[in-house]
Amino acid sequence: DGGITQSPKYLFRKEGQNVTLSCEQNLNHDAMYWYRQDPGQGLRLIYYSQIVNDFQKGDIAEGYSVSREKKESFPLTVTSAQKNPTAFYLCASSMGPYNSPLHFGNGTRLTVT
Amino acid sequence: AQTVTQSQPEMSVQEAETVTLSCTYDTSENNYYLFWYKQPPSRQMILVIRQEAYKQQNATENRFSVNFQKAAKSFSLKISDSQLGDTAMYFCAFSEGTYKYIFGTGTRLKVLA
């Protein structure tokens, strides 16, 4: 079955360390996204990528970085510059722009202490 | 800037009853798409229903239907014959021609036995 796989489900890191969240899709979707979810704030866009080797900042990109070397993969690195990294992170993909619904992974809960 | 507002942080409904979740949005665009997503306790985001702004007919998916009022910029979700499995966070989302999907802050729905 096609879908989006995020790993790991839970991630714990010490403050000051960079950490990379994995996102893989086998839906053959061109576009991929990273969202951050905090209580009471809905989903906020971190980065998105329309095609391989291209990506754009979303609304809250500071302290994060991404790469898109393969169509199937869109890893997110949370750097030590991110001031409040503890959150639930969701990866998504879509066939194209606005008329295509987003398909989501199961998410990664990152806790930084 | 486009915004999506869900004014009901929490709602409850008796099993088998009908409940309506409200969503309003703000945009100057004429063509766009609206979505309702469900996030159960597993935190997997699932598409419930979508509406194309240029279609006057309200979208329906089994027990889920929308009341789309374009002039009022309103997009409410009606759940008929509520089931315990409908207990979840529900997010309204908007997309208008780019790769940015804007989400509301969500409504937590609890279906009571």
PDB file of C-alpha atoms in Angstrom:
ATOM      1  CA  ASP A   1       0.000   0.000   0.000  1.00  0.00           C
ATOM      2  CA  GLY A   2       1.208   3.495  -0.796  1.00  0.00           C
ATOM      3  CA  GLY A   3       1.782   5.947   1.971  1.00  0.00           C
ATOM      4  CA  ILE A   4       4.106   8.199   3.909  1.00  0.00           C
ATOM      5  CA  THR A   5       6.473   6.848   6.532  1.00  0.00           C
ATOM      6  CA  GLN A   6       7.884   9.047   9.239  1.00  0.00           C
ATOM      7  CA  SER A   7      10.510   7.794  11.613  1.00  0.00           C
ATOM      8  CA  PRO A   8      11.044   7.606  14.456  1.00  0.00           C
ATOM      9  CA  LYS A   9       7.687   8.019  16.170  1.00  0.00           C
ATOM     10  CA  TYR A  10       9.330   9.481  19.293  1.00  0.00           C
ATOM     11  CA  LEU A  11      12.654  11.290  19.421  1.00  0.00           C
ATOM     12  CA  PHE A  12      14.517  12.662  22.409  1.00  0.00           C
ATOM     13  CA  ARG A  13      17.492  15.016  22.174  1.00  0.00           C
ATOM     14  CA  LYS A  14      19.568  17.210  24.401  1.00  0.00           C
ATOM     15  CA  GLU A  15      19.496  20.943  23.859  1.00  0.00           C
ATOM     16  CA  GLY A  16      22.188  22.098  21.452  1.00  0.00           C
ATOM     17  CA  GLN A  17      22.118  18.974  19.287  1.00  0.00           C
ATOM     18  CA  ASN A  18      20.896  18.862  15.721  1.00  0.00           C
ATOM     19  CA  VAL A  19      18.392  16.136  14.920  1.00  0.00           C
ATOM     20  CA  THR A  20      17.041  14.821  11.621  1.00  0.00           C
ATOM     21  CA  LEU A  21      13.490  13.573  11.117  1.00  0.00           C
ATOM     22  CA  SER A  22      12.916  11.126   8.299  1.00  0.00           C
ATOM     23  CA  CYS A  23      10.052  11.240   5.790  1.00  0.00           C
ATOM     24  CA  GLU A  24       9.648   8.792   2.911  1.00  0.00           C
ATOM     25  CA  GLN A  25       6.734   8.463   0.478  1.00  0.00           C
ATOM     26  CA  ASN A  26       5.898   5.873  -2.164  1.00  0.00           C
ATOM     27  CA  LEU A  27       2.882   7.684  -3.594  1.00  0.00           C
ATOM     28  CA  ASN A  28       4.907   9.130  -6.494  1.00  0.00           C
ATOM     29  CA  HIS A  29       3.884  12.605  -5.354  1.00  0.00           C
ATOM     30  CA  ASP A  30       5.850  15.593  -6.583  1.00  0.00           C
ATOM     31  CA  ALA A  31       5.228  17.877  -3.618  1.00  0.00           C
ATOM     32  CA  MET A  32       6.257  17.269  -0.029  1.00  0.00           C
ATOM     33  CA  TYR A  33       5.769  19.347   3.116  1.00  0.00           C
ATOM     34  CA  TRP A  34       6.790  19.629   6.730  1.00  0.00           C
ATOM     35  CA  TYR A  35       4.372  20.971   9.325  1.00  0.00           C
ATOM     36  CA  ARG A  36       4.761  21.640  12.995  1.00  0.00           C
ATOM     37  CA  GLN A  37       1.807  21.073  15.313  1.00  0.00           C
ATOM     38  CA  ASP A  38       1.587  22.708  18.732  1.00  0.00           C
ATOM     39  CA  PRO A  39      -1.440  22.640  21.060  1.00  0.00           C
ATOM     40  CA  GLY A  40      -3.958  25.328  20.148  1.00  0.00           C
ATOM     41  CA  GLN A  41      -2.050  26.488  17.069  1.00  0.00           C
ATOM     42  CA  GLY A  42      -3.094  24.119  14.351  1.00  0.00           C
ATOM     43  CA  LEU A  43      -0.521  23.183  11.718  1.00  0.00           C
ATOM     44  CA  ARG A  44       2.175  25.595  10.666  1.00  0.00           C
ATOM     45  CA  LEU A  45       4.229  25.145   7.497  1.00  0.00           C
ATOM     46  CA  ILE A  46       7.983  24.820   7.955  1.00  0.00           C
ATOM     47  CA  TYR A  47       9.209  23.961   4.437  1.00  0.00           C
ATOM     48  CA  TYR A  48       7.789  22.573   1.235  1.00  0.00           C
ATOM     49  CA  SER A  49       9.245  21.146  -1.941  1.00  0.00           C
ATOM     50  CA  GLN A  50       7.578  21.070  -5.340  1.00  0.00           C
ATOM     51  CA  ILE A  51      10.233  19.026  -7.136  1.00  0.00           C
ATOM     52  CA  VAL A  52      13.547  17.315  -6.491  1.00  0.00           C
ATOM     53  CA  ASN A  53      16.433  19.638  -5.582  1.00  0.00           C
ATOM     54  CA  ASP A  54      14.072  22.537  -4.922  1.00  0.00           C
ATOM     55  CA  PHE A  55      12.383  23.682  -1.713  1.00  0.00           C
ATOM     56  CA  GLN A  56      10.870  26.843  -0.237  1.00  0.00           C
ATOM     57  CA  LYS A  57      10.565  28.246   3.250  1.00  0.00           C
ATOM     58  CA  GLY A  58       7.213  28.198   4.921  1.00  0.00           C
ATOM     59  CA  ASP A  59       5.975  30.424   7.714  1.00  0.00           C
ATOM     60  CA  ILE A  60       8.300  29.165  10.454  1.00  0.00           C
ATOM     61  CA  ALA A  61      11.503  28.023   8.700  1.00  0.00           C
ATOM     62  CA  GLU A  62      13.968  29.606  11.122  1.00  0.00           C
ATOM     63  CA  GLY A  63      16.052  26.959  12.870  1.00  0.00           C
ATOM     64  CA  TYR A  64      15.133  24.225  10.396  1.00  0.00           C
ATOM     65  CA  SER A  65      16.715  22.875   7.216  1.00  0.00           C
ATOM     66  CA  VAL A  66      15.627  20.362   4.566  1.00  0.00           C
ATOM     67  CA  SER A  67      16.914  18.561   1.506  1.00  0.00           C
ATOM     68  CA  ARG A  68      15.187  16.930  -1.449  1.00  0.00           C
ATOM     69  CA  GLU A  69      17.726  14.774  -3.243  1.00  0.00           C
ATOM     70  CA  LYS A  70      15.191  12.090  -4.157  1.00  0.00           C
ATOM     71  CA  LYS A  71      11.533  12.349  -5.051  1.00  0.00           C
ATOM     72  CA  GLU A  72      10.643   9.899  -2.303  1.00  0.00           C
ATOM     73  CA  SER A  73      12.524  11.533   0.546  1.00  0.00           C
ATOM     74  CA  PHE A  74      12.273  14.876   2.346  1.00  0.00           C
ATOM     75  CA  PRO A  75      14.226  14.845   5.629  1.00  0.00           C
ATOM     76  CA  LEU A  76      13.920  17.691   8.114  1.00  0.00           C
ATOM     77  CA  THR A  77      16.808  18.778  10.334  1.00  0.00           C
ATOM     78  CA  VAL A  78      15.982  20.632  13.510  1.00  0.00           C
ATOM     79  CA  THR A  79      19.073  22.647  14.329  1.00  0.00           C
ATOM     80  CA  SER A  80      20.276  24.018  17.637  1.00  0.00           C
ATOM     81  CA  ALA A  81      19.173  27.451  16.399  1.00  0.00           C
ATOM     82  CA  GLN A  82      15.512  26.482  16.759  1.00  0.00           C
ATOM     83  CA  LYS A  83      14.546  28.103  20.056  1.00  0.00           C
ATOM     84  CA  ASN A  84      11.588  25.882  20.948  1.00  0.00           C
ATOM     85  CA  PRO A  85      11.962  22.601  19.072  1.00  0.00           C
ATOM     86  CA  THR A  86       9.767  20.376  21.248  1.00  0.00           C
ATOM     87  CA  ALA A  87       6.674  19.685  19.124  1.00  0.00           C
ATOM     88  CA  PHE A  88       4.829  17.186  16.960  1.00  0.00           C
ATOM     89  CA  TYR A  89       6.103  17.169  13.371  1.00  0.00           C
ATOM     90  CA  LEU A  90       4.013  16.040  10.428  1.00  0.00           C
ATOM     91  CA  CYS A  91       5.258  15.272   6.939  1.00  0.00           C
ATOM     92  CA  ALA A  92       2.843  15.377   4.020  1.00  0.00           C
ATOM     93  CA  SER A  93       2.785  15.000   0.262  1.00  0.00           C
ATOM     94  CA  SER A  94       0.481  15.909  -2.599  1.00  0.00           C
ATOM     95  CA  MET A  95       0.258  15.230  -6.313  1.00  0.00           C
ATOM     96  CA  GLY A  96       0.367  18.894  -7.157  1.00  0.00           C
ATOM     97  CA  PRO A  97      -0.729  22.304  -5.990  1.00  0.00           C
ATOM     98  CA  TYR A  98      -3.845  23.561  -4.311  1.00  0.00           C
ATOM     99  CA  ASN A  99      -6.457  21.239  -5.749  1.00  0.00           C
ATOM    100  CA  SER A 100      -4.716  18.134  -4.430  1.00  0.00           C
ATOM    101  CA  PRO A 101      -5.390  16.997  -0.883  1.00  0.00           C
ATOM    102  CA  LEU A 102      -2.480  16.452   1.446  1.00  0.00           C
ATOM    103  CA  HIS A 103      -1.556  12.927   2.495  1.00  0.00           C
ATOM    104  CA  PHE A 104       0.076  12.777   5.910  1.00  0.00           C
ATOM    105  CA  GLY A 105       2.502  10.534   7.716  1.00  0.00           C
ATOM    106  CA  ASN A 106       1.944   9.406  11.300  1.00  0.00           C
ATOM    107  CA  GLY A 107       4.151  12.136  12.712  1.00  0.00           C
ATOM    108  CA  THR A 108       7.221  12.368  14.947  1.00  0.00           C
ATOM    109  CA  ARG A 109       7.055  13.664  18.491  1.00  0.00           C
ATOM    110  CA  LEU A 110      10.329  15.474  19.237  1.00  0.00           C
ATOM    111  CA  THR A 111      11.265  16.283  22.819  1.00  0.00           C
ATOM    112  CA  VAL A 112      14.322  18.403  23.506  1.00  0.00           C
ATOM    113  CA  THR A 113      15.525  18.791  27.095  1.00  0.00           C
TER     114      THR A 113
ATOM    115  CA  ALA B   1      -3.162  37.352   4.198  1.00  0.00           C
ATOM    116  CA  GLN B   2      -5.397  34.320   4.137  1.00  0.00           C
ATOM    117  CA  THR B   3      -6.683  33.102   7.478  1.00  0.00           C
ATOM    118  CA  VAL B   4      -8.818  30.206   8.660  1.00  0.00           C
ATOM    119  CA  THR B   5     -10.830  30.502  11.870  1.00  0.00           C
ATOM    120  CA  GLN B   6     -12.419  27.690  13.839  1.00  0.00           C
ATOM    121  CA  SER B   7     -14.269  29.331  16.701  1.00  0.00           C
ATOM    122  CA  GLN B   8     -15.239  26.174  18.606  1.00  0.00           C
ATOM    123  CA  PRO B   9     -12.230  24.735  20.463  1.00  0.00           C
ATOM    124  CA  GLU B  10     -14.255  21.819  21.845  1.00  0.00           C
ATOM    125  CA  MET B  11     -17.604  20.231  21.147  1.00  0.00           C
ATOM    126  CA  SER B  12     -19.444  17.116  22.222  1.00  0.00           C
ATOM    127  CA  VAL B  13     -22.334  15.180  20.723  1.00  0.00           C
ATOM    128  CA  GLN B  14     -24.343  12.130  21.690  1.00  0.00           C
ATOM    129  CA  GLU B  15     -23.851   9.019  19.626  1.00  0.00           C
ATOM    130  CA  ALA B  16     -26.255   8.902  16.642  1.00  0.00           C
ATOM    131  CA  GLU B  17     -26.924  12.634  16.839  1.00  0.00           C
ATOM    132  CA  THR B  18     -25.868  15.315  14.343  1.00  0.00           C
ATOM    133  CA  VAL B  19     -23.199  17.931  14.987  1.00  0.00           C
ATOM    134  CA  THR B  20     -21.947  20.888  12.964  1.00  0.00           C
ATOM    135  CA  LEU B  21     -18.417  22.267  13.167  1.00  0.00           C
ATOM    136  CA  SER B  22     -17.894  25.806  11.963  1.00  0.00           C
ATOM    137  CA  CYS B  23     -15.092  27.288   9.884  1.00  0.00           C
ATOM    138  CA  THR B  24     -14.664  30.715   8.369  1.00  0.00           C
ATOM    139  CA  TYR B  25     -11.874  31.931   6.148  1.00  0.00           C
ATOM    140  CA  ASP B  26     -10.625  35.125   4.632  1.00  0.00           C
ATOM    141  CA  THR B  27      -9.309  35.494   1.097  1.00  0.00           C
ATOM    142  CA  SER B  28      -9.465  37.867  -1.835  1.00  0.00           C
ATOM    143  CA  GLU B  29      -9.129  35.011  -4.330  1.00  0.00           C
ATOM    144  CA  ASN B  30     -12.066  33.722  -6.309  1.00  0.00           C
ATOM    145  CA  ASN B  31     -10.829  30.205  -6.963  1.00  0.00           C
ATOM    146  CA  TYR B  32      -9.617  28.036  -4.117  1.00  0.00           C
ATOM    147  CA  TYR B  33     -10.144  24.744  -2.339  1.00  0.00           C
ATOM    148  CA  LEU B  34     -11.353  23.980   1.168  1.00  0.00           C
ATOM    149  CA  PHE B  35     -10.743  20.818   3.146  1.00  0.00           C
ATOM    150  CA  TRP B  36     -11.734  19.176   6.410  1.00  0.00           C
ATOM    151  CA  TYR B  37      -9.192  16.863   8.010  1.00  0.00           C
ATOM    152  CA  LYS B  38      -9.721  14.533  10.960  1.00  0.00           C
ATOM    153  CA  GLN B  39      -6.982  13.756  13.481  1.00  0.00           C
ATOM    154  CA  PRO B  40      -7.987  10.885  15.814  1.00  0.00           C
ATOM    155  CA  PRO B  41      -6.027  10.053  18.975  1.00  0.00           C
ATOM    156  CA  SER B  42      -3.522   8.149  16.814  1.00  0.00           C
ATOM    157  CA  ARG B  43      -2.640  11.591  15.365  1.00  0.00           C
ATOM    158  CA  GLN B  44      -2.840  10.382  11.772  1.00  0.00           C
ATOM    159  CA  MET B  45      -4.349  13.210   9.703  1.00  0.00           C
ATOM    160  CA  ILE B  46      -7.094  11.929   7.424  1.00  0.00           C
ATOM    161  CA  LEU B  47      -8.910  13.824   4.688  1.00  0.00           C
ATOM    162  CA  VAL B  48     -12.632  13.919   5.411  1.00  0.00           C
ATOM    163  CA  ILE B  49     -14.006  16.045   2.601  1.00  0.00           C
ATOM    164  CA  ARG B  50     -13.020  18.768   0.145  1.00  0.00           C
ATOM    165  CA  GLN B  51     -14.882  21.535  -1.653  1.00  0.00           C
ATOM    166  CA  GLU B  52     -13.965  23.449  -4.785  1.00  0.00           C
ATOM    167  CA  ALA B  53     -14.914  27.112  -4.509  1.00  0.00           C
ATOM    168  CA  TYR B  54     -16.283  27.353  -8.039  1.00  0.00           C
ATOM    169  CA  LYS B  55     -18.743  24.534  -7.377  1.00  0.00           C
ATOM    170  CA  GLN B  56     -21.970  25.706  -5.760  1.00  0.00           C
ATOM    171  CA  GLN B  57     -23.057  22.201  -4.826  1.00  0.00           C
ATOM    172  CA  ASN B  58     -22.064  21.206  -1.315  1.00  0.00           C
ATOM    173  CA  ALA B  59     -19.715  18.219  -1.087  1.00  0.00           C
ATOM    174  CA  THR B  60     -20.909  15.045   0.627  1.00  0.00           C
ATOM    175  CA  GLU B  61     -19.039  11.924   1.745  1.00  0.00           C
ATOM    176  CA  ASN B  62     -21.292   9.379   3.412  1.00  0.00           C
ATOM    177  CA  ARG B  63     -22.220  10.825   6.851  1.00  0.00           C
ATOM    178  CA  PHE B  64     -20.116  13.940   6.297  1.00  0.00           C
ATOM    179  CA  SER B  65     -21.371  16.967   4.407  1.00  0.00           C
ATOM    180  CA  VAL B  66     -20.456  20.611   4.180  1.00  0.00           C
ATOM    181  CA  ASN B  67     -22.401  23.833   4.072  1.00  0.00           C
ATOM    182  CA  PHE B  68     -20.335  26.076   1.810  1.00  0.00           C
ATOM    183  CA  GLN B  69     -21.398  29.715   1.793  1.00  0.00           C
ATOM    184  CA  LYS B  70     -18.953  31.475  -0.521  1.00  0.00           C
ATOM    185  CA  ALA B  71     -20.239  35.002   0.013  1.00  0.00           C
ATOM    186  CA  ALA B  72     -20.065  34.595   3.764  1.00  0.00           C
ATOM    187  CA  LYS B  73     -16.717  32.759   3.504  1.00  0.00           C
ATOM    188  CA  SER B  74     -18.073  29.973   5.629  1.00  0.00           C
ATOM    189  CA  PHE B  75     -17.373  26.252   5.350  1.00  0.00           C
ATOM    190  CA  SER B  76     -19.053  24.205   8.079  1.00  0.00           C
ATOM    191  CA  LEU B  77     -18.866  20.422   8.465  1.00  0.00           C
ATOM    192  CA  LYS B  78     -21.943  18.415   9.400  1.00  0.00           C
ATOM    193  CA  ILE B  79     -21.540  14.939  10.817  1.00  0.00           C
ATOM    194  CA  SER B  80     -24.735  12.911  10.804  1.00  0.00           C
ATOM    195  CA  ASP B  81     -25.391   9.783  12.882  1.00  0.00           C
ATOM    196  CA  SER B  82     -22.276  10.458  14.962  1.00  0.00           C
ATOM    197  CA  GLN B  83     -20.222   7.408  15.910  1.00  0.00           C
ATOM    198  CA  LEU B  84     -17.702   6.860  18.682  1.00  0.00           C
ATOM    199  CA  GLY B  85     -14.995   6.604  16.005  1.00  0.00           C
ATOM    200  CA  ASP B  86     -15.698  10.191  15.006  1.00  0.00           C
ATOM    201  CA  THR B  87     -14.035  11.373  18.222  1.00  0.00           C
ATOM    202  CA  ALA B  88     -11.073  13.408  16.979  1.00  0.00           C
ATOM    203  CA  MET B  89      -9.631  16.831  16.295  1.00  0.00           C
ATOM    204  CA  TYR B  90     -11.077  18.335  13.129  1.00  0.00           C
ATOM    205  CA  PHE B  91      -9.119  20.864  11.112  1.00  0.00           C
ATOM    206  CA  CYS B  92     -10.443  23.127   8.413  1.00  0.00           C
ATOM    207  CA  ALA B  93      -7.887  23.996   5.704  1.00  0.00           C
ATOM    208  CA  PHE B  94      -7.706  26.344   2.740  1.00  0.00           C
ATOM    209  CA  SER B  95      -5.556  26.406  -0.380  1.00  0.00           C
ATOM    210  CA  GLU B  96      -5.623  29.030  -3.115  1.00  0.00           C
ATOM    211  CA  GLY B  97      -3.327  28.342  -6.015  1.00  0.00           C
ATOM    212  CA  THR B  98       0.016  27.848  -4.395  1.00  0.00           C
ATOM    213  CA  TYR B  99       1.512  25.011  -2.440  1.00  0.00           C
ATOM    214  CA  LYS B 100       0.518  26.660   0.847  1.00  0.00           C
ATOM    215  CA  TYR B 101      -2.318  25.074   2.738  1.00  0.00           C
ATOM    216  CA  ILE B 102      -3.545  27.162   5.679  1.00  0.00           C
ATOM    217  CA  PHE B 103      -5.035  25.352   8.642  1.00  0.00           C
ATOM    218  CA  GLY B 104      -7.360  26.477  11.397  1.00  0.00           C
ATOM    219  CA  THR B 105      -6.595  25.788  15.051  1.00  0.00           C
ATOM    220  CA  GLY B 106      -8.928  22.812  15.174  1.00  0.00           C
ATOM    221  CA  THR B 107     -12.074  21.694  16.985  1.00  0.00           C
ATOM    222  CA  ARG B 108     -11.863  18.801  19.415  1.00  0.00           C
ATOM    223  CA  LEU B 109     -14.992  16.679  19.010  1.00  0.00           C
ATOM    224  CA  LYS B 110     -16.010  14.076  21.546  1.00  0.00           C
ATOM    225  CA  VAL B 111     -18.788  11.616  20.746  1.00  0.00           C
ATOM    226  CA  LEU B 112     -20.527  10.422  23.891  1.00  0.00           C
ATOM    227  CA  ALA B 113     -21.965   6.925  24.282  1.00  0.00           C
TER     228      ALA B 113
END
